[in-house]
Every structure is written in C-alpha cells, then in structure tokens.
Amino acid sequence: MPAAGFVSGGGVGANAPKNRFAGIAMTAFSAFGGILFGYDTGVISGVKEMKDWLRTFGHPDSTTKTGYAISSSDESLVVSILSAGTFFGALLAAPTADYMGRKWGIVFACLIFSAGVAMQTAATEIPLFVVGRVFAGLGVGLVSCLIPMYQSECSPKWIRGAIVSTYQWAITIGLLLASIVNKGTQNHDDHSAYRIPIALQFVWAAILAGGMSLLPESPRWLIKRGRDADAAQSLSRLTGYNTTDPEIESELDEIRANLEAEVALGESSYVDCFRFTKNKIALRTLTGITIQAWQQLTGINFIFYYGTTFFNNSGISDPFLINIATNIVNVFMTLPGMWGVERFGRRRLLLVGAIGMCVCEYIVAIVGVTISVQNIAGQKVLIAFVCIYIAFFASTWGPIAWVITGEIFPLQVRAKAMSLSVASNWLWNFGIGYATPYLVNKQPGSAGLESKVFFIWGSTCFCCIVFTYFCIPETKGLSLEQIDLMYQNTTPIKSLEYRRRLMADGNLPTEKAADVHEDHKSQEEKV
Ligand code: BGC
C-alpha cells in the first residue's frame, strides 16, 4: 500500500494518470489568496499619506506637506485595527475550515473581505472606514490560514513545499502591486485617489472566490467528514487517476487509517493541541506557533512598514524608490526559495536563511552606528545589506514558515493548530508594528534606537538559528501521514536520517514505520 501523499510518480500504461498537472495547477491557483493578504497589508501605508484621504478623514494643518493631517490616535487605529481583524480571522479559521470545509471556507472569507472593502470604499468618515478595516482583516486572517491548509492537503507530496511557497510569492506580489497602485493614484485630487486602490480588492476577492468555487474540496477534509465517495472524486481530479484506480483507493485508505488512529487517541479540542502524546502534538503546535512568531521577529516588516521613514532619516534621497526596490527583491527572491524548498529541504534552508539574515542585520547595525547621514557611500552599503537581508528572508523564512505550518500537524487537530499558529503571526505582526516607532524614534518617551534596532533583529535571527536546529524536522518529500510517523519516532535533530530511511523504503505502510524505527534504533546501537 503506498503512503498517502497524492501519488508522486507519473505512472505508465493503463495506470497512468490522465493529467497529473491539472491538480498542481488547481492547487497553485489558490495561492491567489496571497494577493489579498499582501495587497491589503501594503495598501494602507500609501493611502493614509494621500492628500484627498487626509482631507476627507483628517483636519487642516498648515505645517504638513499636504496641508492636512490626521490625529495620531486615528492613524494608529486605522493601521493597527487590521491586525485585530486578522488575528480573530485566523482564530475563526479553525471552526470555519472544519465546519464549511477548506474550499467553501475560502469563498466565505472572500465575502467577508468584500464587505469590508465595500465599507472602506464608501466611507467618508473614520468610524465606517475602521469597521471596514476590521471586516477586511477578518477576511485576510481567514484566508491566511485556509490557503496553506488547502494547499498542503491537496498537493502531491513531492511538490507540496513549492506549491505552498507560491502562496508566499503571491503575498510578495500583492505588496508590490499595492505600492505601485498607490504611487499611480496618489496625486488624484478627488476620492478616486484612495477609492481606486481600495476598490481594486474586489477584483482579487472575485477572482479567488470564483476560482475556488470550481476547485475540488480537500480530500482529507472529506474523509474526516465521512464523505468517502466525494473524497475519491476530489482525489481523482487532483491526481488525474480514475476514481476506481488502485492508486486512489490506497491513498484514501492511508488517509483513513491515519485519521482512525488519531481519532482513537481521543477528542480534539484546543486543549488537545497542547497534550504531550506519543504523537508529540504539544511540540508540533508550539513549533507552529513559534515559527510564525520568529518569522515576524526576523524584523521583515520593519522594512516593509517603516522602511520609507527609516531610509528618509538615513538621508537617502528617494525612499519611495527604495521601497519599490525592496519589494522587487522580495518578489524575485521568493522564486529560488520555491525551487530550493524541494531541492535542499526545509530545515537546511531555514538554517541558511537565519544565518544570512543574522549576519546582514548585524552589518546594517554596525554600519548604521558608525557612519554619518552625509556619508553617501556608507548609506549605499546599508541599503545593499538590507536588500541582501530581504533576499535571504524571501528565499527561506518567507515561504518556509508557511510550508511548515501547513504540514506538521496531524489531521485531527490540523485546523485548530494551524489557526493558532497563524494567529501568532498576526499577533507578532501587530506587536512589532506597534512597538517599532517607540523603539526607533528619537522623540521623548521613545527609545531612540534608530539603526541600532538592527542589533535586536540580528539577535532574534540568531534565536531563529537555534530554534530551527532543535525544533524543525526535515519533511521534504514526505506525505502528511509520513510526517506523523516521523514525529512519533524521532526528533527534529535526527530527522534527516529517519527521513532518508522512510524515503528509501519507498511507499512505506504505516505498520512498517515502527519497524523502521526499531531498525534505526538497533543500527544506532550498533554504531
Ligand atoms: C509575512 C508578512 C510579510 C511578508 C513579506 C509574509 O510571510 O507573514 O508579515 O509582510 O511575508 O513578504
């Protein structure tokens, strides 16, 4: 019986799948949700600086460039309320995914998101705009959890990492699009200045919802709901095999057997996500929550949220161009990450990325405190290292944090544990966004760290190295069910060897996994 994971080989003769790439294309399409995520988080920073927006929502102020200003409390409300929405949206993703299913959950998220976009587009006063941001945030939070869940459950194991990475790629494209659209409309003298960039989000939501309604549901969710015939149909569309093909039957058997074993272990409440079981559920949930926290603590959003202000203070002449440049690096350097995640594996890339980011951030900190604002050559070095830092993030921690979150949980608690992990991403996203001005600015009441803040990001990246070494197993090429076995039978540090044996044994049936472990142990003892 082959291990589940949506048959990786091509198959020949009568057993050949009709079109195995259709499934890959379908699963990759859902990455479009990343555009919603990236665009929505990116659009507000430009919108809130637009003259027409400030005139509509703020008050006259002759001391500013536009002649209008908005109170600090309104500004921080408008910016940070999205995080409140996304945090609760991520938590809501668990019941939504379990009750409605992964696919219809995403369509539902698009509807909530669109309601939020409608309110923001129509608003001419702060309260409606803020409520709109909350609804849009709920939608983004839901999507940010449901997309990697859907992709992980629907993609073939040999390319799962690359497919989930397309989601991160879409996030980066969304961020870039937002900065370009903002730049395009910022000088309009009427409400179209901000209404166009905001309303454009209807298009993203419509494409995602329309496309998702045509895609198959996750076969793993269907099995969990006891809808075996539908699961076979869905798996057939995803793999290109006929529903009666032995490949499909054995895949379904494997998912079913695994689920039964998990169900036998008991109910799955939120408390169960933290139980110390043979299945190491607590370790896995904490790993998911922590990897998302560390991804934020790499300091990436310091660049994307405050980069413009930071580079302005550093005396760089066109911070807007630097903003575009950092976004372009982010988009293009995600591509090698998508390839590398299946070539070099998750653990190795996370280690390399954390080391690279750590070194770059210390260099930026040291250069920043040593040179003066007038030192143009020095400022260029600073930007170059910021770009190299982004390149390391984009090709490693950006996509792989989502890949890991999508694949390390057993089916029984997957929705809950994933939603807790994604909620952790948004919580830290909010915390860092909120705290940064206080850390960086020189005003009274703030720590005035300026470029020294990079010493903090360098140190957090050092923690990322330690965390990866002890907590991240190598899961490349394994089915979600094999990952379950891996957690049961070995530790992250020894996972490379265990994985090699699991893969060498080909389509290893569940019962045999224990033997591998025993075998492995006795080998180790001999050594
Ligand atoms: C992070 C976001 C970040 C983006 C940058 C995502 O994976 O979760 O917070 O803004 O990457 O590309």
Coordinates of C-alpha atoms and ligand atoms in Angstrom, one line a residue, residues 37 168 171-172 175 292 295-296 300-301 304-305 330 393 398 402 425 429, ligand 1:
F37 CA -3.0 39.2 2.1
Q168 CA 4.1 33.5 -0.2
I171 CA 1.9 37.8 -0.8
T172 CA 5.0 39.5 -2.1
L175 CA 2.7 44.0 -1.5
Q292 CA 5.3 32.1 12.9
Q295 CA 9.2 34.8 11.2
Q296 CA 7.8 38.1 12.3
I300 CA 11.0 41.8 8.0
N301 CA 8.0 44.1 8.5
F304 CA 8.0 46.9 4.8
Y305 CA 6.1 49.1 7.2
N330 CA 11.2 40.3 -2.1
F393 CA 14.1 36.2 4.0
G398 CA 9.1 33.9 4.0
W402 CA 4.0 28.7 5.8
N425 CA 1.9 35.5 13.1
N429 CA 2.9 41.4 13.3
Ligands
BGC1 C1 4.8 37.6 6.4 C2 4.4 39.0 6.3 C3 5.4 39.8 5.5 C4 5.6 39.1 4.1 C5 6.7 39.8 3.4 C6 4.9 37.0 5.0 O1 5.3 35.7 5.0 O2 4.0 36.8 7.2 O3 4.3 39.5 7.6 O4 5.0 41.1 5.3 O5 5.9 37.8 4.3 O6 6.9 39.2 2.2

